XYZ file of N, CA and C in Angstrom:
582
model
N -7.950 1.557 -21.853
C -9.000 2.380 -21.313
C -8.840 2.330 -19.722
N -9.221 3.373 -19.048
C -9.286 3.221 -17.659
C -10.411 2.265 -17.284
N -10.535 1.886 -15.960
C -11.472 1.032 -15.507
C -12.836 1.785 -15.458
N -13.913 1.206 -15.778
C -15.290 2.085 -15.651
C -15.492 2.655 -14.475
N -15.986 3.889 -14.637
C -16.347 4.738 -13.519
C -15.147 5.647 -12.875
N -13.867 5.363 -13.377
C -12.537 5.997 -12.877
C -12.862 7.658 -13.202
N -12.963 7.828 -14.442
C -13.192 9.263 -15.026
C -14.245 10.048 -14.293
N -15.315 9.340 -14.188
C -16.514 9.993 -13.392
C -16.045 10.320 -11.985
N -15.411 9.318 -11.358
C -14.860 9.633 -9.965
C -13.958 10.837 -9.937
N -12.896 10.729 -10.859
C -11.871 11.961 -10.878
C -12.546 13.054 -11.066
N -13.431 13.316 -12.200
C -14.146 14.364 -12.385
C -15.025 15.019 -11.203
N -15.659 14.120 -10.418
C -16.306 14.334 -9.190
C -15.250 14.951 -8.224
N -14.238 14.161 -7.902
C -13.322 14.735 -7.039
C -12.729 16.125 -7.396
N -12.387 16.344 -8.568
C -11.924 17.661 -9.274
C -13.034 18.734 -8.872
N -14.210 18.365 -9.151
C -15.211 19.377 -8.818
C -15.368 19.709 -7.635
N -15.231 18.621 -6.778
C -15.330 18.991 -5.019
C -13.970 19.724 -4.589
N -13.006 19.870 -5.373
C -11.716 20.416 -5.036
C -10.788 19.619 -4.150
N -10.952 18.189 -4.332
C -10.337 16.975 -3.700
C -9.194 17.068 -4.614
N -7.814 17.105 -3.926
C -6.502 17.043 -4.777
C -6.292 15.520 -4.894
N -5.825 15.050 -6.124
C -5.351 13.581 -6.350
C -4.026 13.542 -6.391
N -3.554 12.507 -6.129
C -2.183 12.221 -6.232
C -1.652 10.761 -6.705
N -0.593 10.567 -7.096
C -0.122 9.091 -7.229
C 1.032 9.088 -6.545
N 0.991 8.234 -5.651
C 2.277 7.752 -4.908
C 2.584 6.208 -5.092
N 3.498 5.920 -5.931
C 3.676 4.595 -6.411
C 5.161 4.268 -6.356
N 5.318 2.903 -6.379
C 6.642 2.533 -6.273
C 6.965 2.196 -7.811
N 6.120 2.343 -8.544
C 6.481 1.966 -10.053
C 7.315 3.154 -10.693
N 8.314 2.969 -11.539
C 9.129 3.910 -12.132
C 8.247 4.953 -12.689
N 8.791 6.172 -12.526
C 8.105 7.469 -13.037
C 7.617 7.397 -14.423
N 8.606 6.655 -15.386
C 8.360 6.634 -16.784
C 7.227 5.843 -17.058
N 6.859 4.628 -16.266
C 5.743 3.793 -16.514
C 4.775 4.496 -16.062
N 4.520 5.180 -14.954
C 3.453 5.937 -14.539
C 3.069 6.960 -15.853
N 3.940 7.850 -16.138
C 3.793 8.682 -17.189
C 3.219 8.130 -18.418
N 3.707 6.946 -18.800
C 3.292 6.311 -20.018
C 1.899 5.912 -19.793
N 1.642 5.331 -18.781
C 0.113 4.617 -18.452
C -0.852 5.807 -18.552
N -0.413 6.828 -17.686
C -1.379 8.036 -17.724
C -1.587 8.652 -18.938
N -0.524 8.862 -19.900
C -0.622 9.400 -21.044
C -1.665 8.519 -22.064
N -1.451 7.171 -22.048
C -2.007 6.303 -22.881
C -3.755 6.355 -22.458
N -3.982 6.478 -21.200
C -5.474 6.429 -20.727
C -5.909 7.884 -20.510
N -5.245 8.901 -20.752
C -5.531 10.334 -20.841
C -6.094 10.740 -19.389
N -5.192 10.342 -18.194
C -5.671 10.821 -17.137
C -4.789 11.765 -16.296
N -3.505 11.967 -16.889
C -2.518 12.689 -16.306
C -3.161 13.976 -15.689
N -3.895 14.744 -16.345
C -4.341 15.953 -15.994
C -5.191 15.852 -14.621
N -5.493 14.739 -14.202
C -6.059 14.771 -12.886
C -5.428 14.807 -11.664
N -4.065 14.492 -11.743
C -3.272 14.360 -10.586
C -2.259 15.597 -10.296
N -2.438 16.072 -9.065
C -1.576 17.294 -8.764
C -0.100 16.857 -8.422
N 0.116 15.714 -8.067
C 1.555 15.438 -7.823
C 1.640 13.827 -8.166
N 2.838 13.630 -8.733
C 3.283 12.245 -9.007
C 4.752 12.066 -8.725
N 4.958 11.210 -7.492
C 6.218 10.783 -7.255
C 7.008 11.971 -6.573
N 6.506 13.163 -6.321
C 7.432 14.013 -5.660
C 6.929 13.888 -4.184
N 7.685 13.239 -3.566
C 7.294 12.729 -2.100
C 6.899 13.947 -1.202
N 7.486 14.920 -1.265
C 6.949 15.910 -0.368
C 5.635 16.518 -0.768
N 5.463 16.848 -2.008
C 4.136 17.089 -2.555
C 3.205 16.280 -2.397
N 3.507 14.967 -2.547
C 2.574 13.836 -2.484
C 2.186 13.737 -1.154
N 2.970 13.756 -0.153
C 2.682 13.715 1.363
C 1.688 14.876 1.524
N 1.920 16.044 1.077
C 0.950 17.085 1.500
C -0.479 16.894 0.886
N -0.437 16.332 -0.373
C -1.896 15.835 -1.148
C -2.486 14.887 -0.377
N -1.659 13.854 0.161
C -2.352 12.608 0.874
C -2.888 13.221 2.270
N -2.214 14.101 2.723
C -2.675 14.546 4.083
C -3.809 15.305 3.820
N -3.943 16.180 2.924
C -5.108 16.805 2.487
C -6.257 15.982 2.247
N -5.980 14.888 1.372
C -6.977 13.940 1.110
C -7.463 13.524 2.406
N -6.571 12.929 3.452
C -7.092 12.399 4.787
C -7.955 13.398 5.451
N -7.500 14.770 5.490
C -8.222 15.581 6.099
C -9.694 15.855 5.459
N -9.836 15.826 4.184
C -11.064 15.876 3.496
C -11.845 14.546 3.843
N -11.323 13.478 3.634
C -12.067 12.323 3.908
C -12.674 12.183 5.473
N -11.826 12.621 6.332
C -12.224 12.378 7.726
C -13.417 13.515 7.925
N -13.557 14.739 7.097
C -14.593 15.739 7.224
C -15.796 15.140 6.524
N -15.600 14.520 5.513
C -16.927 13.760 4.959
C -17.192 12.420 5.369
N -16.596 11.859 6.276
C -16.798 10.654 6.786
C -16.652 9.470 5.862
N -15.484 9.689 5.027
C -14.929 8.607 4.202
C -13.869 7.791 4.738
N -14.242 7.042 5.898
C -13.065 6.426 6.597
C -12.140 5.478 5.624
N -12.724 4.706 5.018
C -11.812 3.710 4.182
C -10.924 4.498 3.265
N -11.453 5.601 2.630
C -10.424 6.215 1.685
C -9.340 6.996 2.551
N -9.569 7.324 3.806
C -8.666 7.971 4.549
C -7.548 6.994 5.025
N -7.998 5.722 5.320
C -7.061 4.762 5.524
C -6.195 4.374 4.373
N -6.840 4.169 3.162
C -6.014 4.128 1.902
C -5.074 5.089 1.858
N -5.353 6.286 1.877
C -4.452 7.520 1.750
C -3.234 7.254 2.783
N -3.536 6.950 3.979
C -2.482 6.578 4.989
C -1.548 5.524 4.651
N -1.929 4.626 3.908
C -0.953 3.453 3.308
C -0.134 4.091 2.439
N -0.431 5.006 1.593
C 0.511 5.597 0.594
C 1.348 6.568 1.312
N 0.896 7.325 2.460
C 1.908 8.079 3.314
C 2.944 7.185 4.093
N 2.473 5.929 4.446
C 3.352 4.876 5.148
C 4.462 4.484 4.121
N 4.004 4.111 2.759
C 4.880 3.779 1.750
C 6.024 4.848 1.309
N 5.389 5.903 1.512
C 6.503 7.120 1.222
C 7.563 7.198 2.193
N 6.995 7.039 3.619
C 7.977 7.106 4.745
C 8.876 5.999 4.706
N 8.442 4.655 4.180
C 9.468 3.566 3.931
C 10.392 3.862 2.878
N 9.964 4.295 1.794
C 10.964 4.889 0.634
C 12.000 5.872 1.098
N 11.591 6.728 2.107
C 12.470 7.760 2.672
C 13.115 7.170 3.999
N 13.029 5.893 4.260
C 13.746 5.362 5.088
C 13.486 5.872 6.646
N 12.136 6.403 6.659
C 11.481 6.777 8.203
C 10.621 5.698 8.570
N 11.146 4.683 9.028
C 10.576 3.317 9.243
C 9.684 3.642 10.674
N 10.070 4.475 11.650
C 9.439 4.800 12.890
C 7.963 5.508 12.393
N 8.180 6.509 11.443
C 7.152 7.116 10.907
C 5.919 6.093 10.306
N 6.372 5.385 9.330
C 5.771 4.400 8.685
C 5.089 3.497 9.767
N 5.810 3.026 10.593
C 5.284 1.910 11.720
C 4.107 2.590 12.591
N 4.085 3.802 12.893
C 3.204 4.651 13.523
C 1.887 4.771 12.672
N 2.112 5.108 11.616
C 1.077 5.211 10.506
C 0.316 3.842 10.415
N 1.143 2.897 10.060
C 0.557 1.494 9.697
C -0.136 1.038 11.094
N 0.380 1.052 12.189
C -0.193 0.531 13.465
C -1.551 1.371 13.468
N -1.803 2.740 13.402
C -3.016 3.281 13.412
C -3.835 2.877 12.298
N -3.334 2.577 11.211
C -4.191 2.107 9.932
C -4.719 0.822 10.374
N -3.823 0.014 10.873
C -4.295 -1.455 11.151
C -5.593 -1.443 12.334
N -5.313 -0.460 13.411
C -6.323 -0.486 14.353
C -7.703 0.136 13.692
N -7.564 1.006 12.787
C -8.713 1.659 12.191
C -9.455 0.645 11.357
N -8.673 -0.112 10.507
C -9.081 -1.164 9.722
C -9.802 -2.325 10.310
N -9.328 -2.753 11.407
C -9.903 -3.757 12.428
C -11.172 -3.287 12.910
N -11.427 -1.839 13.317
C -12.378 -1.407 13.984
C -13.598 -1.311 13.017
N -13.048 -0.980 11.498
C -14.103 -0.996 10.542
C -14.372 -2.453 9.786
N -13.651 -3.423 10.343
C -13.741 -4.630 9.700
C -13.642 -4.711 8.109
N -12.514 -3.898 7.654
C -12.229 -4.079 6.220
C -11.146 -4.776 5.996
N -11.401 -6.148 5.610
C -10.277 -7.073 5.386
C -9.045 -6.797 4.658
N -9.268 -6.213 3.304
C -8.207 -5.942 2.518
C -7.361 -4.915 3.136
N -7.895 -4.026 3.728
C -7.101 -2.825 4.414
C -6.139 -3.399 5.785
N -7.044 -4.315 6.427
C -6.443 -5.026 7.533
C -4.950 -5.890 7.095
N -5.129 -6.327 6.016
C -4.145 -7.227 5.304
C -3.006 -6.253 4.724
N -3.421 -5.399 4.056
C -2.400 -4.489 3.413
C -1.720 -3.733 4.612
N -2.257 -3.270 5.627
C -1.490 -2.522 6.653
C -0.749 -3.387 7.365
N -1.170 -4.650 7.751
C -0.458 -5.532 8.427
C 0.889 -6.084 7.632
N 0.757 -6.307 6.286
C 1.915 -6.708 5.400
C 2.859 -5.721 5.512
N 2.549 -4.461 5.295
C 3.606 -3.297 5.311
C 4.107 -3.078 6.710
N 3.420 -3.354 7.665
C 3.825 -3.054 9.018
C 4.854 -4.399 9.403
N 4.595 -5.530 8.799
C 5.539 -6.735 8.974
C 6.822 -6.207 8.238
N 6.650 -5.755 7.226
C 8.011 -5.396 6.609
C 8.853 -4.370 7.223
N 8.152 -3.351 7.813
C 8.794 -2.266 8.730
C 9.473 -3.211 9.864
N 8.655 -3.832 10.467
C 9.422 -4.532 11.597
C 10.554 -5.268 11.296
N 10.597 -6.042 10.077
C 11.680 -6.921 9.580
C 12.915 -5.996 9.295
N 12.635 -4.744 8.688
C 13.660 -4.047 8.519
C 14.378 -3.310 9.611
N 13.507 -3.439 10.738
C 14.196 -2.985 11.943
C 14.658 -4.083 12.932
N 14.824 -5.114 12.253
C 15.298 -6.411 12.771
C 14.238 -6.913 14.149
N 13.074 -6.582 13.875
C 12.074 -7.188 14.857
C 11.393 -8.259 14.286
N 12.173 -9.411 14.032
C 11.564 -10.467 13.304
C 10.406 -11.149 13.803
N 10.416 -11.333 15.176
C 9.273 -11.951 15.876
C 7.949 -11.190 15.801
N 8.131 -9.928 15.682
C 7.065 -8.987 15.739
C 6.395 -9.231 14.140
N 7.400 -9.158 13.253
C 7.000 -9.420 11.897
C 6.262 -10.709 11.594
N 6.789 -11.810 12.050
C 6.105 -13.123 11.720
C 4.767 -13.067 12.603
N 4.526 -12.555 13.761
C 3.334 -12.511 14.483
C 2.417 -11.878 13.703
N 2.654 -10.785 13.068
C 1.825 -9.823 12.402
C 1.347 -10.563 11.137
N 2.315 -11.199 10.563
C 1.913 -11.983 9.224
C 1.035 -13.236 9.733
N 1.345 -13.850 10.628
C 0.540 -15.155 11.177
C -0.747 -14.517 11.507
N -1.047 -13.269 12.033
C -2.389 -12.895 12.631
C -3.304 -12.812 11.219
N -2.834 -12.384 10.246
C -3.637 -12.187 9.019
C -3.847 -13.204 8.049
N -3.142 -14.436 8.240
C -3.121 -15.469 7.350
C -4.533 -15.977 7.000
N -5.492 -16.166 8.092
C -6.853 -16.521 7.650
C -7.609 -15.436 7.068
N -7.273 -14.213 7.263
C -7.951 -13.126 6.530
C -7.644 -13.059 4.987
N -6.285 -13.295 4.746
C -5.784 -13.147 3.405
C -6.666 -14.346 2.362
N -6.679 -15.453 3.195
C -7.371 -16.505 2.449
C -8.810 -16.248 1.934
N -9.492 -15.368 2.736
C -10.561 -15.038 2.263
C -10.987 -13.821 1.261
N -9.748 -13.155 0.917
C -9.558 -12.220 -0.055
C -9.676 -12.560 -1.458
N -10.125 -11.589 -2.399
C -10.056 -12.006 -3.726
C -8.767 -12.249 -4.279
N -8.462 -13.244 -5.059
C -7.213 -13.618 -5.698
C -6.703 -12.451 -6.646
N -7.341 -11.645 -7.081
C -6.945 -10.643 -8.017
C -6.274 -9.595 -7.008
N -7.040 -9.291 -5.879
C -6.113 -8.286 -4.957
C -4.982 -8.815 -4.548
N -4.906 -10.246 -4.285
C -3.700 -10.848 -3.722
C -2.544 -10.688 -4.960
N -2.904 -10.968 -6.260
C -1.816 -10.697 -7.065
C -1.534 -9.281 -7.282
N -2.390 -8.345 -7.222
C -2.138 -6.849 -7.404
C -1.071 -6.420 -6.218
N -1.383 -6.840 -5.077
C -0.662 -6.428 -3.880
C 0.769 -7.228 -3.966
N 0.747 -8.364 -4.463
C 2.222 -9.101 -4.497
C 2.955 -8.108 -5.530
N 2.357 -7.868 -6.635
C 3.321 -7.186 -7.666
C 3.519 -5.770 -7.024
N 2.679 -5.073 -6.478
C 2.803 -3.768 -5.808
C 3.896 -3.599 -4.895
N 3.687 -4.719 -3.901
C 4.861 -4.733 -2.914
C 6.155 -5.212 -3.266
N 6.251 -6.112 -4.174
C 7.526 -6.401 -4.743
C 8.215 -5.304 -5.494
N 7.548 -4.451 -6.171
C 8.061 -3.081 -6.727
C 8.534 -2.095 -5.679
N 7.623 -2.123 -4.629
C 7.977 -1.099 -3.522
C 9.260 -1.654 -2.601
N 9.334 -3.004 -2.336
C 10.487 -3.512 -1.658
C 11.654 -3.352 -2.295
N 11.705 -3.347 -3.777
C 12.942 -3.279 -4.693
C 13.536 -2.077 -4.466
N 12.676 -0.994 -4.167
C 13.127 0.474 -3.980
C 13.674 0.686 -2.747
N 13.261 0.015 -1.509
C 13.665 0.291 -0.052
C 15.180 0.050 0.084
N 15.626 0.742 0.874
C 16.993 0.771 1.428
C 17.201 -0.432 2.391
N 17.355 -1.537 1.781
C 17.434 -2.717 2.854
C 18.870 -3.405 2.659
N 19.745 -3.532 3.578
C 20.978 -4.262 3.442
C 20.724 -5.352 3.030
N 21.681 -6.163 2.059
C 21.331 -7.332 1.412
C 21.355 -8.570 2.551
N 21.967 -8.455 3.849
C 21.643 -9.499 4.804
C 20.274 -9.435 5.356
N 19.554 -8.451 5.004
C 18.210 -8.398 5.636
C 17.088 -8.951 4.718
N 17.587 -9.106 3.546
C 16.463 -9.661 2.499
C 15.889 -10.853 2.826
N 16.729 -11.849 3.254
C 15.932 -13.120 3.519
C 15.070 -12.986 4.596
N 15.203 -12.080 5.629
C 14.177 -11.883 6.696
C 13.049 -10.963 6.401
N 13.226 -9.915 5.557
C 12.385 -9.028 5.447
C 11.441 -8.929 4.136
N 12.027 -9.253 3.069
C 11.414 -9.242 1.708
C 10.711 -10.617 1.464
N 11.414 -11.789 1.766
C 10.746 -12.954 1.221
C 9.458 -13.151 2.033
N 9.426 -12.986 3.560
C 8.380 -13.198 4.210
C 6.935 -12.747 3.726
N 6.915 -11.490 3.495
C 5.727 -10.946 3.140
C 5.250 -11.285 1.712
N 6.239 -11.506 0.744
C 5.852 -11.884 -0.570
C 5.528 -13.419 -0.414
N 6.211 -14.079 0.274
C 5.808 -15.614 0.490
C 4.267 -15.859 1.012
N 3.803 -14.818 1.939
C 2.837 -14.975 2.617
C 1.611 -14.817 1.645
N 1.829 -13.781 0.646
C 0.954 -13.392 -0.399
C 0.872 -14.613 -1.468
N 1.914 -15.162 -1.909
C 2.083 -16.190 -2.737
C 1.336 -17.647 -2.207
N 1.518 -17.801 -0.823
C 0.868 -18.919 -0.196
C -0.705 -18.770 -0.274
N -1.086 -17.532 0.005
C -2.495 -17.414 -0.023
C -3.054 -17.364 -1.499
N -2.440 -17.022 -2.365
C -2.839 -17.112 -3.922
C -2.781 -18.667 -4.277
N -1.714 -19.440 -3.848
C -1.948 -20.827 -4.070
C -2.929 -21.433 -3.504
N -3.168 -21.221 -2.164
C -4.436 -21.742 -1.474
C -5.741 -21.655 -2.246
N -5.806 -20.476 -2.803
C -7.049 -20.194 -3.632
C -7.243 -21.234 -4.682
N -6.245 -21.609 -5.335
C -6.111 -22.401 -6.643
C -6.379 -23.753 -6.072
N -5.794 -24.105 -4.780
C -5.892 -25.458 -4.302
C -7.453 -25.937 -4.054
N -8.227 -24.689 -3.475
C -9.441 -25.230 -3.050
C -10.485 -25.156 -4.263
């Protein structure tokens, strides 16, 4: 079954004419299977068709800005950045994530600060900007320690799936992939040590 309130939210969004899309690093067959099991597929206009998904996320951002739903607009930007990363448009992803990080810091939304910073760190590392990547990770470590451990697990799993699909030469893996996932793992471990 879907999480309580999801169907109500999706019905409200559909009634308001807000398009919904799934932009995920999970394999399409898994997404289709889950949506079929929980009967939610009808609510989504685009699933993993990057061009269409980008258009839908941009529309979502436009509507969110119009109705002053800033956190939701920032979350949609994270999906746009992930799509840019999958398409190897690292400069586009960087620009989106830097703006997302600024907006998240301004609103003081810790989980969005961490999500944008971790993805940004990955972009920097993929572009061989290892010092920038490490500084970005270091900056958010105290914030990560304050986040819910379930969020940390979910992001760790989500990022691991995303990173597997990125076009990263094998020589970069030790610099770009391990750090972000290790930062999340370390934060999870600290939760259990305290």
